[in-house]
Coordinates of C-alpha atoms and ligand atoms in Angstrom, one line a residue:
X1 CA 93.9 -61.4 76.1
X2 CA 90.7 -61.0 74.2
X3 CA 91.1 -57.5 73.0
X4 CA 89.3 -58.0 69.7
X5 CA 86.4 -59.9 71.2
X6 CA 85.8 -57.1 73.7
X7 CA 86.0 -54.4 71.0
X8 CA 83.5 -56.2 68.9
X9 CA 81.0 -56.4 71.8
X10 CA 81.6 -52.8 72.5
X11 CA 80.8 -51.8 68.9
X12 CA 77.7 -54.0 68.8
X13 CA 76.5 -52.6 72.1
X14 CA 77.0 -49.0 71.0
X15 CA 75.0 -49.7 67.8
X16 CA 72.3 -51.7 69.7
X17 CA 73.0 -54.8 67.5
X18 CA 71.5 -58.1 68.6
X19 CA 71.5 -61.4 66.7
X20 CA 71.0 -61.9 63.8
X21 CA 72.7 -58.5 63.4
X22 CA 76.5 -58.7 64.0
X23 CA 79.7 -56.8 63.4
X24 CA 81.5 -58.2 60.3
X25 CA 84.7 -56.3 61.0
X26 CA 86.2 -52.9 61.5
X27 CA 89.3 -51.1 60.2
X28 CA 91.0 -47.9 60.9
X29 CA 91.7 -45.9 57.7
X30 CA 95.0 -44.1 58.4
X31 CA 94.8 -41.8 55.4
X32 CA 91.3 -40.7 56.3
X33 CA 91.9 -40.9 60.0
X34 CA 88.5 -42.6 60.5
X35 CA 87.2 -45.8 61.8
X36 CA 85.0 -47.9 59.6
X37 CA 82.7 -50.6 61.1
X38 CA 81.0 -53.1 58.8
X39 CA 77.6 -54.5 60.0
X40 CA 75.7 -57.4 58.6
X41 CA 72.8 -59.8 59.3
X42 CA 73.2 -63.6 59.4
X43 CA 72.5 -65.1 56.0
X44 CA 70.1 -67.8 57.2
X45 CA 68.2 -65.6 59.8
X46 CA 64.4 -65.4 59.4
X47 CA 63.2 -61.8 59.5
X48 CA 59.6 -60.7 60.1
X49 CA 58.1 -58.0 57.9
X50 CA 58.9 -54.6 59.3
X51 CA 55.6 -53.3 58.1
X52 CA 53.1 -55.9 59.2
X53 CA 55.1 -58.5 61.3
X54 CA 54.3 -61.4 59.1
X55 CA 56.7 -64.3 58.3
X56 CA 58.7 -63.5 55.2
X57 CA 61.2 -64.9 52.8
X58 CA 64.6 -63.3 52.4
X59 CA 64.9 -61.3 49.2
X60 CA 68.5 -60.4 48.8
X61 CA 70.1 -57.0 49.8
X62 CA 69.9 -53.5 48.7
X63 CA 72.0 -52.8 45.7
X64 CA 74.3 -50.2 47.3
X65 CA 76.0 -50.2 50.7
X66 CA 74.9 -47.4 53.0
X67 CA 77.0 -45.4 55.4
X68 CA 76.0 -43.7 58.6
X69 CA 78.0 -41.4 60.9
X70 CA 78.3 -42.7 64.4
X71 CA 79.8 -41.2 67.5
X72 CA 83.6 -40.6 67.5
X73 CA 85.9 -43.4 68.7
X74 CA 88.9 -42.2 70.5
X75 CA 88.3 -38.8 68.8
X76 CA 88.3 -40.3 65.3
X77 CA 85.1 -40.1 63.3
X78 CA 83.3 -43.4 63.1
X79 CA 81.4 -44.6 60.0
X80 CA 79.1 -47.6 60.0
X81 CA 78.7 -49.5 56.7
X82 CA 75.9 -51.9 55.9
X83 CA 74.0 -53.5 53.0
X84 CA 70.6 -54.1 54.5
X85 CA 68.5 -57.1 53.6
X86 CA 65.2 -57.1 51.8
X87 CA 62.3 -59.4 52.5
X88 CA 59.4 -60.7 50.5
X89 CA 56.2 -60.3 52.5
X90 CA 53.0 -62.1 51.5
X91 CA 51.0 -59.0 52.3
X92 CA 53.4 -56.1 51.6
X93 CA 55.5 -57.4 48.8
X94 CA 59.2 -56.5 48.7
X95 CA 60.2 -54.6 51.9
X96 CA 63.5 -53.0 52.8
X97 CA 64.7 -53.9 56.3
X98 CA 66.2 -51.1 58.4
X99 CA 69.2 -51.5 60.7
X100 CA 68.5 -51.2 64.5
X101 CA 70.7 -48.1 64.9
X102 CA 69.1 -46.0 62.1
X103 CA 66.2 -43.7 61.6
X104 CA 64.7 -43.7 58.1
X105 CA 66.3 -41.1 55.7
X106 CA 69.1 -40.1 58.2
X107 CA 72.8 -40.4 57.5
X108 CA 73.5 -40.5 61.2
X109 CA 73.0 -43.3 63.8
X110 CA 70.3 -42.8 66.4
X111 CA 72.8 -42.5 69.2
X112 CA 74.7 -39.8 67.2
X113 CA 71.5 -37.9 66.9
X114 CA 70.8 -38.2 70.6
X115 CA 74.3 -36.9 71.4
X116 CA 73.8 -34.0 68.9
X117 CA 70.5 -33.1 70.7
X118 CA 72.2 -33.0 74.1
X119 CA 74.9 -30.7 72.8
X120 CA 72.5 -28.5 70.9
X121 CA 70.6 -27.8 74.1
X122 CA 73.7 -26.1 75.6
X123 CA 75.8 -24.8 72.7
X124 CA 75.4 -22.5 69.7
X125 CA 74.9 -24.4 66.5
X126 CA 78.2 -23.4 64.9
X127 CA 80.1 -24.8 67.8
X128 CA 78.0 -28.0 67.9
X129 CA 78.8 -28.5 64.2
X130 CA 82.5 -27.9 64.8
X131 CA 82.6 -30.3 67.8
X132 CA 80.7 -33.0 66.0
X133 CA 82.4 -32.4 62.7
X134 CA 79.2 -32.2 60.7
X135 CA 77.5 -29.4 58.9
X136 CA 74.8 -27.1 60.4
X137 CA 72.2 -28.1 57.9
X138 CA 72.3 -31.7 59.0
X139 CA 72.0 -30.6 62.6
X140 CA 68.9 -28.5 61.9
X141 CA 67.4 -31.6 60.1
X142 CA 68.1 -33.8 63.1
X143 CA 66.7 -31.2 65.5
X144 CA 63.6 -30.6 63.5
X145 CA 62.8 -34.3 63.3
X146 CA 62.9 -35.0 67.0
X147 CA 61.3 -31.7 68.0
X148 CA 58.5 -32.0 65.5
X149 CA 57.8 -35.5 66.7
X150 CA 57.6 -34.4 70.3
X151 CA 55.5 -31.3 69.5
X152 CA 53.1 -33.4 67.5
X153 CA 52.6 -35.7 70.5
X154 CA 52.0 -32.9 73.0
X155 CA 48.9 -33.4 75.2
X156 CA 47.3 -30.0 75.9
X157 CA 44.2 -31.2 77.7
X158 CA 45.1 -29.6 81.0
X159 CA 46.1 -26.1 79.7
X160 CA 44.2 -23.3 81.4
X161 CA 46.5 -20.3 81.6
X162 CA 48.4 -18.8 78.7
X163 CA 51.0 -16.2 78.1
X164 CA 51.3 -14.8 74.5
X165 CA 54.2 -12.8 73.4
X166 CA 55.9 -11.7 70.2
X167 CA 59.6 -11.7 69.7
X168 CA 61.9 -10.9 66.8
X169 CA 64.5 -12.9 65.0
X170 CA 66.9 -12.4 62.1
X171 CA 68.1 -9.1 63.7
X172 CA 64.5 -7.8 64.0
X173 CA 63.5 -8.4 60.4
X174 CA 61.0 -11.2 61.3
X175 CA 58.6 -11.8 64.1
X176 CA 57.3 -14.9 65.8
X177 CA 54.5 -15.4 68.3
X178 CA 55.2 -17.6 71.2
X179 CA 52.5 -19.2 73.3
X180 CA 53.3 -20.4 76.7
X181 CA 51.6 -22.6 79.3
X182 CA 51.8 -20.2 82.2
X183 CA 51.2 -22.9 84.8
X184 CA 53.7 -25.5 83.5
X185 CA 56.1 -22.8 82.3
X186 CA 56.7 -24.2 78.9
X187 CA 56.4 -23.1 75.3
X188 CA 53.4 -24.7 73.7
X189 CA 53.5 -23.1 70.3
X190 CA 55.8 -21.0 68.1
X191 CA 54.0 -19.3 65.1
X192 CA 55.4 -17.3 62.3
X193 CA 54.3 -13.7 62.3
X194 CA 52.6 -11.6 65.0
X195 CA 49.0 -11.1 63.9
X196 CA 45.5 -12.3 65.0
X197 CA 46.0 -15.3 62.7
X198 CA 48.7 -16.7 65.0
X199 CA 46.4 -16.7 68.0
X200 CA 43.7 -18.5 65.9
X201 CA 46.2 -21.1 64.7
X202 CA 47.2 -21.9 68.2
X203 CA 43.5 -22.2 69.3
X204 CA 43.1 -24.8 66.6
X205 CA 46.2 -26.7 67.7
X206 CA 45.0 -26.6 71.2
X207 CA 41.7 -28.3 70.2
X208 CA 43.6 -30.8 68.0
X209 CA 45.8 -31.8 70.9
X210 CA 43.1 -32.5 73.5
X211 CA 42.7 -29.0 74.9
X212 CA 39.7 -26.7 74.8
X213 CA 39.8 -22.9 74.2
X214 CA 36.8 -22.6 76.5
X215 CA 38.9 -23.9 79.4
X216 CA 41.3 -21.1 79.2
X217 CA 40.8 -18.9 82.2
X218 CA 43.6 -16.3 81.9
X219 CA 45.8 -15.0 79.1
X220 CA 48.7 -12.7 79.7
X221 CA 49.8 -10.5 76.8
X222 CA 51.1 -7.1 75.7
X223 CA 48.8 -4.2 74.6
X224 CA 49.0 -4.8 70.9
X225 CA 45.8 -4.0 68.9
X226 CA 46.1 -7.4 67.2
X227 CA 46.5 -9.7 70.2
X228 CA 43.8 -8.2 72.4
X229 CA 40.8 -8.8 70.1
X230 CA 42.2 -12.1 69.0
X231 CA 42.4 -13.3 72.6
X232 CA 38.8 -12.2 73.2
X233 CA 37.7 -14.0 70.0
X234 CA 39.5 -17.3 70.5
X235 CA 39.4 -17.6 74.3
X236 CA 35.9 -16.3 75.2
X237 CA 36.1 -17.2 78.9
X238 CA 39.6 -16.0 79.6
X239 CA 40.5 -12.9 81.6
X240 CA 43.0 -10.9 79.6
X241 CA 45.9 -9.6 81.7
X242 CA 48.4 -7.1 80.4
X243 CA 51.8 -8.3 81.3
X244 CA 53.8 -6.1 83.8
X245 CA 56.8 -5.9 81.5
X246 CA 54.8 -4.6 78.7
X247 CA 53.2 -1.9 80.8
X248 CA 56.7 -0.9 82.0
X249 CA 57.9 -0.8 78.4
X250 CA 55.3 1.8 77.5
X251 CA 56.7 4.1 80.2
X252 CA 60.3 3.3 79.5
X253 CA 59.8 4.2 75.8
X254 CA 58.1 7.5 76.9
X255 CA 61.0 8.3 79.2
X256 CA 63.4 7.7 76.3
X257 CA 61.4 10.1 74.1
X258 CA 61.5 12.7 76.8
X259 CA 65.2 12.3 77.2
X260 CA 65.8 12.6 73.4
X261 CA 63.7 15.8 73.2
X262 CA 65.6 17.3 76.2
X263 CA 68.9 16.3 74.7
X264 CA 68.1 18.4 71.6
X265 CA 67.1 21.4 73.6
X266 CA 70.1 21.7 76.0
X267 CA 73.6 22.9 75.4
X268 CA 75.4 20.1 77.1
X269 CA 73.7 17.3 75.2
X270 CA 76.6 14.9 75.3
X271 CA 76.4 14.6 79.1
X272 CA 72.8 13.5 79.0
X273 CA 73.4 11.1 76.1
X274 CA 76.3 9.5 78.0
X275 CA 74.1 9.2 81.1
X276 CA 71.1 7.8 79.4
X277 CA 71.5 4.3 80.7
X278 CA 71.4 5.5 84.3
X279 CA 67.8 6.5 83.8
X280 CA 67.0 3.0 82.8
X281 CA 68.0 1.5 86.2
X282 CA 65.1 0.9 88.6
X283 CA 65.4 3.1 91.7
X284 CA 65.8 0.0 94.0
X285 CA 68.8 -1.2 92.0
X286 CA 70.8 2.0 92.0
X287 CA 74.1 1.9 94.0
X288 CA 74.8 4.9 96.3
X289 CA 77.1 6.3 93.7
X290 CA 74.6 6.0 90.9
X291 CA 71.9 7.4 93.1
X292 CA 73.9 10.6 93.8
X293 CA 74.8 10.9 90.1
X294 CA 71.2 10.5 89.1
X295 CA 70.0 13.2 91.5
X296 CA 72.6 15.5 90.1
X297 CA 71.6 14.7 86.5
X298 CA 67.9 15.1 87.4
X299 CA 68.6 18.7 88.5
X300 CA 70.4 19.5 85.4
X301 CA 67.9 17.8 83.1
X302 CA 64.6 18.3 84.9
X303 CA 62.3 16.8 82.2
X304 CA 64.2 13.5 82.1
X305 CA 64.4 13.5 85.9
X306 CA 60.6 14.0 86.1
X307 CA 60.0 11.1 83.6
X308 CA 62.3 8.9 85.6
X309 CA 60.3 9.5 88.8
X310 CA 57.1 8.6 87.0
X311 CA 58.7 5.2 85.9
X312 CA 59.7 4.7 89.6
X313 CA 56.0 5.5 90.4
X314 CA 55.0 2.6 88.3
X315 CA 57.2 0.3 90.3
X316 CA 55.5 1.5 93.4
X317 CA 52.1 0.8 91.8
X318 CA 53.2 -2.8 91.1
X319 CA 54.2 -3.2 94.7
X320 CA 50.5 -2.7 95.8
X321 CA 49.4 -5.5 98.0
X322 CA 45.7 -5.5 97.3
X323 CA 43.5 -4.8 94.3
X324 CA 42.0 -1.7 96.1
X325 CA 45.4 -0.4 96.8
X326 CA 46.4 -1.0 93.2
X327 CA 43.3 0.8 91.9
X328 CA 44.0 4.0 93.8
X329 CA 47.7 3.7 92.9
X330 CA 46.7 3.5 89.3
X331 CA 44.5 6.5 89.5
X332 CA 47.2 8.5 91.3
X333 CA 49.8 7.6 88.7
X334 CA 47.5 8.4 85.8
X335 CA 46.7 11.9 87.1
X336 CA 50.4 12.5 87.8
X337 CA 51.3 11.5 84.2
X338 CA 48.5 13.8 82.9
X339 CA 49.7 16.8 84.8
X340 CA 53.5 16.2 84.2
X341 CA 53.8 18.5 81.2
X342 CA 55.7 15.9 79.2
X343 CA 54.0 15.1 76.0
X344 CA 55.2 11.4 75.7
X345 CA 54.2 10.7 79.3
X346 CA 50.8 12.2 78.7
X347 CA 50.3 10.0 75.7
X348 CA 51.5 7.0 77.7
X349 CA 48.9 7.9 80.4
X350 CA 46.1 7.5 77.9
X351 CA 47.5 4.2 76.7
X352 CA 47.4 2.9 80.3
X353 CA 44.0 4.3 80.9
X354 CA 42.6 2.5 77.8
X355 CA 43.8 -0.8 79.3
X356 CA 43.1 -0.1 83.0
X357 CA 41.0 -3.1 83.7
X358 CA 43.5 -5.5 82.0
X359 CA 46.4 -3.9 83.8
X360 CA 44.6 -4.2 87.2
X361 CA 43.7 -7.8 86.4
X362 CA 47.4 -8.5 87.3
X363 CA 46.5 -8.1 90.9
X364 CA 43.8 -10.8 90.7
X365 CA 46.2 -13.3 89.0
X366 CA 49.5 -12.7 90.6
X367 CA 50.6 -16.3 90.2
X368 CA 50.3 -16.2 86.5
X369 CA 52.4 -13.1 86.3
X370 CA 55.2 -14.1 88.7
X371 CA 55.7 -17.1 86.3
X372 CA 55.8 -14.9 83.2
X373 CA 58.9 -13.2 84.5
X374 CA 60.7 -16.6 84.6
X375 CA 59.4 -17.6 81.2
X376 CA 60.6 -14.3 79.7
X377 CA 64.1 -15.0 80.7
X378 CA 63.8 -18.5 79.4
X379 CA 62.8 -17.2 76.0
X380 CA 65.7 -14.8 76.0
X381 CA 68.0 -17.7 76.7
X382 CA 66.5 -19.7 73.8
X383 CA 66.8 -16.7 71.5
X384 CA 70.5 -16.3 72.3
X385 CA 71.0 -20.0 71.5
X386 CA 68.9 -19.7 68.3
X387 CA 70.9 -16.8 67.0
X388 CA 72.7 -18.9 64.4
X389 CA 69.4 -20.1 62.9
X390 CA 68.3 -18.3 59.8
X391 CA 65.1 -20.0 59.0
X392 CA 61.9 -19.9 61.0
X393 CA 62.0 -23.7 61.4
X394 CA 65.4 -23.8 62.9
X395 CA 64.6 -20.9 65.1
X396 CA 61.4 -22.3 66.4
X397 CA 62.9 -25.7 67.0
X398 CA 65.5 -24.2 69.2
X399 CA 62.9 -22.3 71.2
X400 CA 61.1 -25.6 71.7
X401 CA 64.3 -27.4 72.7
X402 CA 65.2 -24.8 75.3
X403 CA 61.8 -23.9 76.6
X404 CA 59.4 -26.6 75.6
X405 CA 60.1 -29.2 78.3
X406 CA 59.6 -31.8 75.6
X407 CA 59.9 -35.6 76.0
X408 CA 62.2 -36.4 73.2
X409 CA 62.1 -39.9 71.8
X410 CA 65.7 -39.9 70.7
X411 CA 67.9 -42.3 72.7
X412 CA 70.5 -40.6 74.9
X413 CA 74.1 -41.8 74.8
X414 CA 74.3 -41.4 78.6
Ligands
LIG1 ZN1 54.2 -57.2 55.6

């Protein structure tokens, strides 16, 4: 039986070693409970210069052996040892030769990094670190390297429709702006902050990566005072559409204010507080039981009930089938809100009125907006995965990994 011979071939294959590289030997350290593999290069082998490809003379070895972490073997951590050769190049001078399984400045083998990236896409960082028995900092470094490389290589020449949104991280202490290709449903850029500067920075990146701000035909966003002018400035030919979810948020916030005010004024405030979530469910999604309970609550708390019906009216408006229908629906909703004798709803009515054209633009670009709903849930998923990341870099890398549809250059173990 050729156990040993087989195992040697397995190790060399896993590390991508080809002659003149070879496995010198391996041993299992029973104290450490780890496998150590020793890698070398044939003494007589000619090596071309890694920088310029010229013929070289061998120039000894690096002074200290290096160690890389490789994928576990039978659940034991595996470490690869090597003293890499140096060469003397007529053009470049003395050059350090890298091993086939390594990336410069990484203490992990390429295949280990590929495996880590696969797991990171599906698991929180703390669990990934525990599973791979390595620290979170190293994982963030690995992730940033491969993500940055892929992001730098992005081709944005065909980008025409954008969605721009802000989201918070670090429990709401910090904000990032996320820019999405609404046609390909992928994150194109994650910028720190949520001001006009972030939009400008993206427009510059777009140009640098083969795109053209003049080619942008539609941009979906919220109603923020910073985004709207920044979009007009940077994408002069784009139609600006206010995202349906952000319009709804304005009304939901108003409903919440109405409910809080009514809660203060009535004797049985606890009942209304306990039932507050019921008023957040869209009419179409209420169960029969919830529907009956809501009708009863609306009678008891007429202001909140009235605000709820206005929010439902917004859903009806969005169900419009044509632009004409939508326009009259908008006007109807607006005058209803103005006459409803609920201060927060009246204020919300004016907000909607100010953005009427951009809200109605939704009905000209339905496709863009149907996509935004999907992207929104994708971002939420990325945010959940990114929860363990405390720096902007780690957080943005995670968003790219989940929602960037990137072509990563790291080799996959399977
Ligand atoms: Zn050279």
